[in-house]
Short mmCIF file of C-alpha atoms and ligand atoms in Angstrom, two decimals:
data_model
loop_
_atom_site.label_atom_id
_atom_site.label_comp_id
_atom_site.label_asym_id
_atom_site.label_seq_id
_atom_site.Cartn_x
_atom_site.Cartn_y
_atom_site.Cartn_z
CA MET Q 1 -15.15 -9.89 20.91
CA ASN Q 2 -12.78 -12.48 20.74
CA ASP Q 3 -15.10 -14.48 18.23
CA ILE Q 4 -14.91 -11.67 15.76
CA ARG Q 5 -11.02 -11.29 16.03
CA SER Q 6 -10.74 -14.92 15.71
CA PHE Q 7 -13.18 -15.08 12.74
CA ILE Q 8 -11.22 -11.92 11.19
CA GLN Q 9 -7.77 -13.72 11.79
CA ALA Q 10 -8.89 -16.67 10.29
CA LEU Q 11 -10.32 -15.06 6.74
CA PRO Q 12 -7.85 -15.47 3.99
CA LYS Q 13 -7.26 -11.88 3.11
CA ALA Q 14 -5.00 -9.82 0.72
CA GLU Q 15 -3.56 -6.57 1.71
CA LEU Q 16 -3.43 -4.34 -1.43
CA HIS Q 17 -2.27 -0.93 -0.24
CA LEU Q 18 0.85 -1.24 2.14
CA HIS Q 19 4.00 0.85 1.98
CA LEU Q 20 7.08 -1.47 2.69
CA GLU Q 21 8.62 1.92 4.68
CA GLY Q 22 5.09 2.50 6.57
CA THR Q 23 5.96 -0.87 8.37
CA ILE Q 24 8.88 -0.22 9.89
CA THR Q 25 8.33 0.50 13.62
CA PRO Q 26 10.41 2.58 15.99
CA ALA Q 27 11.99 -0.52 17.67
CA THR Q 28 13.38 -1.69 14.01
CA LEU Q 29 14.69 1.67 13.42
CA VAL Q 30 16.44 1.56 16.60
CA GLU Q 31 18.02 -1.89 15.88
CA LEU Q 32 18.81 -0.67 12.38
CA SER Q 33 20.52 2.50 13.91
CA LEU Q 34 22.38 0.12 16.20
CA ARG Q 35 23.90 -1.53 13.52
CA HIS Q 36 25.28 1.58 11.67
CA ASP Q 37 25.58 4.55 13.82
CA ALA Q 38 28.09 5.50 16.23
CA GLN Q 39 25.55 7.39 18.19
CA PRO Q 40 22.61 5.19 17.92
CA LEU Q 41 18.99 6.53 18.22
CA THR Q 42 17.12 5.89 21.40
CA LEU Q 43 14.00 4.58 21.05
CA GLU Q 44 12.29 8.17 22.58
CA GLN Q 45 14.53 9.60 19.15
CA ALA Q 46 12.87 7.07 17.01
CA GLU Q 47 9.30 7.65 18.08
CA ALA Q 48 9.73 11.32 18.00
CA LEU Q 49 9.99 10.93 14.25
CA TYR Q 50 6.63 9.31 13.80
CA ARG Q 51 4.87 12.50 14.90
CA PHE Q 52 2.90 14.32 12.49
CA ASN Q 53 0.01 16.77 12.92
CA ASP Q 54 -1.11 16.63 9.17
CA PHE Q 55 -1.05 15.29 5.82
CA SER Q 56 1.81 17.41 4.63
CA GLU Q 57 3.80 16.48 7.85
CA PHE Q 58 3.20 12.89 7.50
CA LEU Q 59 4.62 12.66 4.22
CA GLU Q 60 8.00 14.49 5.76
CA ALA Q 61 8.14 11.70 8.42
CA PHE Q 62 7.61 9.21 5.89
CA LYS Q 63 10.32 10.49 3.78
CA VAL Q 64 13.01 10.87 7.06
CA VAL Q 65 12.03 6.89 8.15
CA THR Q 66 12.78 5.83 4.80
CA ARG Q 67 16.28 7.75 4.47
CA LEU Q 68 17.18 5.93 7.57
CA LEU Q 69 17.15 2.58 5.85
CA SER Q 70 20.67 2.38 4.54
CA GLY Q 71 21.10 -0.59 2.46
CA PRO Q 72 19.96 -4.08 1.23
CA ASP Q 73 20.14 -5.71 4.72
CA ASP Q 74 18.10 -3.20 5.78
CA TYR Q 75 15.52 -3.62 3.45
CA GLU Q 76 15.73 -7.26 3.55
CA LEU Q 77 15.20 -7.17 7.41
CA ALA Q 78 12.15 -4.59 6.82
CA ALA Q 79 10.48 -6.72 4.19
CA TRP Q 80 10.89 -9.97 6.51
CA ARG Q 81 9.46 -8.41 9.38
CA MET Q 82 6.49 -6.77 7.51
CA LEU Q 83 5.50 -10.05 5.86
CA GLN Q 84 5.79 -12.01 9.32
CA GLN Q 85 3.21 -9.57 10.74
CA LEU Q 86 1.27 -9.76 7.40
CA ALA Q 87 1.16 -13.86 8.18
CA GLN Q 88 0.23 -13.01 11.93
CA GLN Q 89 -3.05 -11.52 10.52
CA GLY Q 90 -4.21 -14.39 8.22
CA VAL Q 91 -3.00 -12.35 5.20
CA VAL Q 92 -2.14 -14.64 2.39
CA HIS Q 93 -1.24 -12.33 -0.18
CA ALA Q 94 0.14 -8.85 -0.52
CA GLU Q 95 0.84 -6.31 -3.02
CA ILE Q 96 3.38 -4.18 -1.57
CA TYR Q 97 4.45 -0.66 -2.87
CA ILE Q 98 8.05 0.42 -2.25
CA SER Q 99 9.24 3.86 -2.77
CA VAL Q 100 11.55 3.77 -5.38
CA GLY Q 101 11.59 7.44 -6.14
CA VAL Q 102 12.57 7.96 -2.61
CA ILE Q 103 15.63 5.65 -2.69
CA TYR Q 104 16.77 7.22 -5.78
CA LEU Q 105 16.55 10.78 -4.39
CA TRP Q 106 18.66 9.66 -1.15
CA ARG Q 107 21.16 8.12 -3.21
CA ASN Q 108 21.92 11.15 -5.49
CA HIS Q 109 20.41 9.13 -8.43
CA ASP Q 110 23.00 6.58 -8.68
CA PRO Q 111 21.50 4.48 -11.21
CA HIS Q 112 23.45 1.31 -9.56
CA CYS Q 113 22.01 1.66 -6.09
CA PHE Q 114 18.67 0.15 -6.46
CA GLU Q 115 19.18 -3.56 -7.53
CA PRO Q 116 21.28 -4.42 -4.66
CA ILE Q 117 18.29 -3.50 -2.48
CA PHE Q 118 15.88 -5.23 -4.89
CA ALA Q 119 17.83 -8.51 -4.67
CA ALA Q 120 17.45 -8.29 -1.08
CA LEU Q 121 13.48 -7.70 -0.86
CA GLU Q 122 13.66 -10.75 -3.17
CA ARG Q 123 15.34 -12.85 -0.99
CA ALA Q 124 12.57 -11.89 2.22
CA ARG Q 125 9.79 -12.44 -0.16
CA ARG Q 126 11.15 -16.06 -1.32
CA ARG Q 127 11.75 -17.00 2.37
CA ALA Q 128 8.46 -15.78 3.56
CA GLU Q 129 6.76 -17.73 0.47
CA ASN Q 130 8.59 -20.95 1.59
CA GLU Q 131 8.56 -20.22 5.29
CA LEU Q 132 5.24 -18.31 5.81
CA GLY Q 133 2.99 -19.84 3.01
CA ILE Q 134 2.14 -15.87 2.12
CA SER Q 135 2.73 -14.37 -1.45
CA LEU Q 136 3.56 -10.92 -2.66
CA TYR Q 137 3.75 -9.01 -5.53
CA TRP Q 138 5.89 -5.48 -5.48
CA ILE Q 139 4.42 -2.21 -7.09
CA PHE Q 140 7.01 0.62 -8.07
CA ASP Q 141 5.57 3.86 -6.06
CA ALA Q 142 6.74 7.21 -7.33
CA VAL Q 143 6.48 10.41 -5.67
CA ARG Q 144 4.19 12.70 -7.91
CA HIS Q 145 5.58 15.75 -6.57
CA PHE Q 146 9.08 14.96 -7.60
CA THR Q 147 8.68 15.55 -11.03
CA VAL Q 148 7.38 13.38 -14.35
CA GLU Q 149 11.57 12.65 -15.03
CA GLU Q 150 11.53 10.86 -11.41
CA ALA Q 151 8.78 9.11 -11.73
CA ALA Q 152 9.68 8.21 -15.06
CA ARG Q 153 13.25 6.32 -13.70
CA VAL Q 154 11.21 4.48 -11.27
CA PHE Q 155 8.68 3.06 -13.91
CA ARG Q 156 11.26 2.14 -16.45
CA LYS Q 157 13.37 0.60 -13.62
CA ALA Q 158 10.04 -1.71 -12.92
CA ALA Q 159 10.02 -2.32 -16.84
CA GLU Q 160 13.63 -3.18 -16.96
CA LEU Q 161 13.72 -5.46 -14.11
CA ARG Q 162 10.09 -7.49 -14.90
CA PRO Q 163 11.50 -10.10 -17.20
CA GLN Q 164 13.87 -11.07 -14.52
CA TYR Q 165 11.54 -10.78 -11.83
CA PRO Q 166 7.69 -11.42 -12.53
CA SER Q 167 6.97 -10.43 -8.72
CA ILE Q 168 7.26 -6.97 -10.08
CA ILE Q 169 3.37 -6.68 -10.83
CA GLY Q 170 2.90 -2.66 -11.48
CA ILE Q 171 3.42 0.80 -10.66
CA GLY Q 172 1.68 3.28 -8.91
CA LEU Q 173 1.79 7.38 -7.79
CA GLY Q 174 1.87 8.45 -4.02
CA GLY Q 175 2.84 11.54 -2.61
CA ASP Q 176 1.17 14.74 -2.61
CA GLU Q 177 -1.80 15.13 -5.04
CA ARG Q 178 -2.47 18.78 -4.41
CA ARG Q 179 0.65 19.47 -5.96
CA THR Q 180 0.35 17.48 -8.95
CA GLY Q 181 -2.29 15.28 -10.38
CA SER Q 182 -2.14 12.47 -12.76
CA GLU Q 183 -2.32 14.03 -16.31
CA PRO Q 184 1.39 14.71 -16.79
CA PHE Q 185 1.87 11.12 -16.09
CA ARG Q 186 -0.09 9.71 -18.87
CA HIS Q 187 2.53 9.00 -21.38
CA LEU Q 188 4.56 7.11 -18.74
CA TYR Q 189 1.15 4.99 -17.87
CA ASP Q 190 0.85 4.02 -21.24
CA GLU Q 191 4.33 3.06 -21.59
CA ALA Q 192 3.89 1.00 -18.54
CA LYS Q 193 1.05 -0.68 -19.59
CA SER Q 194 2.87 -1.53 -22.82
CA ALA Q 195 5.69 -3.46 -20.94
CA GLY Q 196 3.14 -5.66 -19.08
CA LEU Q 197 2.79 -3.66 -15.81
CA ARG Q 198 -0.65 -3.07 -13.67
CA LEU Q 199 -1.29 0.48 -13.21
CA THR Q 200 -2.42 1.69 -9.77
CA ASN Q 201 -2.58 5.12 -8.80
CA HIS Q 202 -3.33 7.13 -5.29
CA ALA Q 203 -6.21 9.48 -5.90
CA GLY Q 204 -8.89 11.68 -3.96
CA GLU Q 205 -6.92 11.32 -0.85
CA THR Q 206 -6.22 15.09 0.00
CA THR Q 207 -8.28 16.27 -3.31
CA GLY Q 208 -11.47 16.27 -4.77
CA PRO Q 209 -13.35 14.08 -7.05
CA GLU Q 210 -11.68 15.78 -10.50
CA ALA Q 211 -8.29 14.20 -9.47
CA ILE Q 212 -10.08 10.57 -9.20
CA TRP Q 213 -11.27 11.29 -12.81
CA GLU Q 214 -8.28 12.16 -14.05
CA ALA Q 215 -6.65 9.36 -12.27
CA LEU Q 216 -9.11 7.17 -14.66
CA ALA Q 217 -8.72 9.24 -17.51
CA ILE Q 218 -4.85 8.20 -17.65
CA GLY Q 219 -5.69 4.25 -17.42
CA SER Q 220 -5.29 3.41 -13.71
CA GLU Q 221 -6.88 0.15 -12.98
CA ARG Q 222 -6.94 0.38 -9.41
CA LEU Q 223 -7.20 3.17 -7.19
CA GLY Q 224 -5.97 4.22 -3.45
CA HIS Q 225 -8.01 6.24 -0.86
CA VAL Q 226 -10.81 7.63 -3.48
CA LEU Q 227 -12.06 9.42 -0.39
CA SER Q 228 -13.52 12.46 -2.08
CA ALA Q 229 -15.75 10.15 -4.31
CA ILE Q 230 -18.35 10.21 -2.09
CA HIS Q 231 -19.23 13.98 -3.37
CA ASP Q 232 -19.69 12.96 -6.79
CA PRO Q 233 -22.65 10.72 -7.53
CA ALA Q 234 -21.76 10.17 -11.41
CA LEU Q 235 -18.02 9.16 -10.25
CA LEU Q 236 -19.69 6.50 -8.00
CA ASP Q 237 -21.62 5.30 -10.68
CA GLU Q 238 -18.46 4.99 -13.04
CA LEU Q 239 -16.49 3.24 -10.25
CA ARG Q 240 -19.39 0.64 -9.93
CA THR Q 241 -20.09 0.02 -13.60
CA ARG Q 242 -16.57 -0.44 -14.19
CA ALA Q 243 -16.03 -2.21 -11.06
CA ILE Q 244 -12.98 -0.16 -10.60
CA PRO Q 245 -11.08 -1.90 -7.58
CA LEU Q 246 -10.88 0.86 -4.45
CA GLU Q 247 -8.01 0.43 -2.04
CA LEU Q 248 -9.28 2.06 0.95
CA ASN Q 249 -7.46 3.27 4.04
CA PRO Q 250 -9.88 4.42 6.48
CA THR Q 251 -7.89 4.60 9.54
CA SER Q 252 -4.70 6.36 7.45
CA ASN Q 253 -7.23 9.24 6.25
CA VAL Q 254 -8.11 9.95 9.93
CA ARG Q 255 -4.72 10.01 11.25
CA THR Q 256 -3.53 12.28 8.34
CA GLY Q 257 -6.39 14.49 9.16
CA VAL Q 258 -8.53 14.22 5.78
CA CYS Q 259 -11.41 12.01 7.70
CA SER Q 260 -12.97 13.08 10.86
CA SER Q 261 -13.42 9.43 12.40
CA PHE Q 262 -13.71 5.90 11.20
CA ALA Q 263 -17.36 5.74 11.49
CA GLU Q 264 -17.62 8.97 9.22
CA HIS Q 265 -15.35 7.13 6.22
CA PRO Q 266 -17.22 6.33 3.11
CA LEU Q 267 -16.09 2.71 3.39
CA ARG Q 268 -19.81 1.77 4.41
CA ARG Q 269 -21.67 3.73 2.13
CA TYR Q 270 -19.23 2.70 -1.16
CA PHE Q 271 -19.82 -0.94 -0.02
CA ASP Q 272 -23.90 -0.36 0.24
CA ALA Q 273 -23.61 1.18 -3.11
CA GLU Q 274 -21.85 -2.22 -4.88
CA LEU Q 275 -18.50 -0.84 -5.22
CA LEU Q 276 -15.57 -3.38 -5.40
CA VAL Q 277 -14.20 -1.88 -1.70
CA THR Q 278 -11.08 -3.38 -0.12
CA LEU Q 279 -9.50 -2.03 3.38
CA ASN Q 280 -5.65 -1.48 3.73
CA SER Q 281 -3.47 -0.38 6.22
CA ASP Q 282 -1.30 1.91 4.08
CA ASP Q 283 1.56 2.75 6.92
CA PRO Q 284 0.67 1.06 9.97
CA ALA Q 285 3.78 1.72 11.68
CA PHE Q 286 2.62 5.46 11.41
CA PHE Q 287 -1.14 5.10 11.83
CA GLY Q 288 -1.22 2.74 14.78
CA SER Q 289 -3.57 -0.18 12.82
CA ASP Q 290 -2.92 -3.21 10.75
CA LEU Q 291 -5.19 -4.86 8.17
CA ALA Q 292 -7.06 -6.83 11.04
CA ASN Q 293 -7.60 -4.08 13.05
CA GLU Q 294 -8.99 -2.29 9.95
CA PHE Q 295 -11.49 -5.00 9.59
CA TYR Q 296 -12.46 -5.26 13.28
CA LEU Q 297 -13.31 -1.47 13.35
CA ALA Q 298 -15.25 -2.00 10.23
CA HIS Q 299 -17.24 -4.31 12.83
CA THR Q 300 -17.38 -2.08 15.70
CA GLU Q 301 -17.55 1.53 13.79
CA GLN Q 302 -19.72 0.60 10.62
CA GLY Q 303 -21.52 -2.30 11.73
CA PHE Q 304 -19.87 -4.93 9.25
CA ASN Q 305 -21.38 -8.17 10.22
CA GLU Q 306 -19.38 -11.73 9.48
CA ASP Q 307 -20.93 -12.03 6.13
CA GLN Q 308 -19.88 -8.63 4.90
CA LEU Q 309 -16.54 -8.83 6.54
CA ARG Q 310 -16.12 -11.89 4.34
CA THR Q 311 -17.25 -10.25 1.21
CA LEU Q 312 -14.35 -7.54 2.33
CA ALA Q 313 -11.87 -10.43 2.11
CA SER Q 314 -13.55 -11.90 -1.23
CA ASN Q 315 -12.93 -8.23 -2.57
CA SER Q 316 -9.36 -8.12 -1.73
CA ILE Q 317 -8.66 -11.35 -3.57
CA ARG Q 318 -10.90 -10.37 -6.79
CA ALA Q 319 -9.16 -6.79 -6.82
CA SER Q 320 -5.67 -8.45 -6.45
CA PHE Q 321 -3.27 -9.14 -9.58
CA LEU Q 322 -3.25 -12.96 -8.56
CA PRO Q 323 -3.89 -15.08 -11.73
CA SER Q 324 -7.32 -16.64 -11.87
CA ALA Q 325 -6.45 -19.95 -10.58
CA ALA Q 326 -4.98 -18.79 -7.50
CA LYS Q 327 -7.80 -16.27 -6.95
CA GLU Q 328 -10.53 -19.35 -7.05
CA ARG Q 329 -8.74 -20.89 -4.53
CA TRP Q 330 -8.69 -18.25 -2.02
CA LEU Q 331 -12.32 -17.53 -3.02
CA ASN Q 332 -13.38 -21.06 -2.29
CA GLN Q 333 -11.44 -21.25 0.98
CA ILE Q 334 -13.15 -18.01 2.08
CA GLU Q 335 -16.54 -18.81 1.04
CA SER Q 336 -16.19 -22.35 2.88
CA LEU Q 337 -14.61 -20.51 6.51
CA THR Q 338 -17.35 -21.37 9.06
N1 ADE A 1 3.14 7.67 0.89
C1 ADE A 1 2.97 6.62 1.96
N2 ADE A 1 1.95 6.61 2.23
C2 ADE A 1 1.11 7.98 1.49
C3 ADE A 1 -0.17 8.42 1.39
N3 ADE A 1 -0.96 7.78 2.38
N4 ADE A 1 -0.33 8.82 0.36
C4 ADE A 1 0.23 9.31 -0.47
N5 ADE A 1 1.71 8.84 -0.41
C5 ADE A 1 1.80 8.12 0.40
ZN1 ZN A 2 -0.47 4.96 0.19
#
């Protein structure tokens, strides 16, 4: 067991579906509360915020934790801690969702609230690049059930800041697919693409295959969760022939109750069908896993051997938005790992 854990740790990996706010642990929340609050949160109170029974309650818990981040310093600490945790797992590159939509919501849509927060996030990113040797791109995530206007605000902020901050690589839509699909955002995806942003989308997490077709129809390049594609052979064919990168999150799906167990997750079947699958941890502080552990569970629960784990790592680099020279470098290192 130690051998496989060491092998996984040593594999250069990219994490492509990770929400910054979902990496904040109860202990960090307590630390932040001690900074700000006259009556700081206890650890028990903080831990209680992370309890949920289903997907809807999870989304609420995620919002509550995000609301407790009170300003740039908190975001910088959260990002730095996240990057330290990633580096410890052998993650060499990360593409991180920031819930910009939630930030605007809690700050009464103050148009100036975000820039100081983003400057702080950039400080953490640069420090990690220098001190930990890990690279990071940001993906501005809107909450799909917060209205199209809210998403427009988020995506246009990404387009506006990108010339100054090339680390802003793309946009995405999270939130509740059962309430809002992808079609209403088509014009915003077109606009973001014209601004040079890459297009991701949560699709088929709590909904059927039709939601995944819809996400593809508006031009989404990379898809998160894609759990229900397993029920639609024509869709599996489409995902394979177009080599659409899939950001799978097995433990997340088990914990939010949309998949019965890791062993039952379609990861293995997608992999065997030669889809471009990647493993990710989504919101590790809520789900009690992390990327290295997802690799480990792929081994123990679905029988992925070392070579197949190596392929998952290579897929993560291929599916990233890194330039091709950087991809080549990491792919060579993965290939030569003994
Ligand atoms: N925001 C954070 N995690 C999410 C998830 N798993 N699905 C939708 N929105 C999210
Ligand atoms: Zn997600």
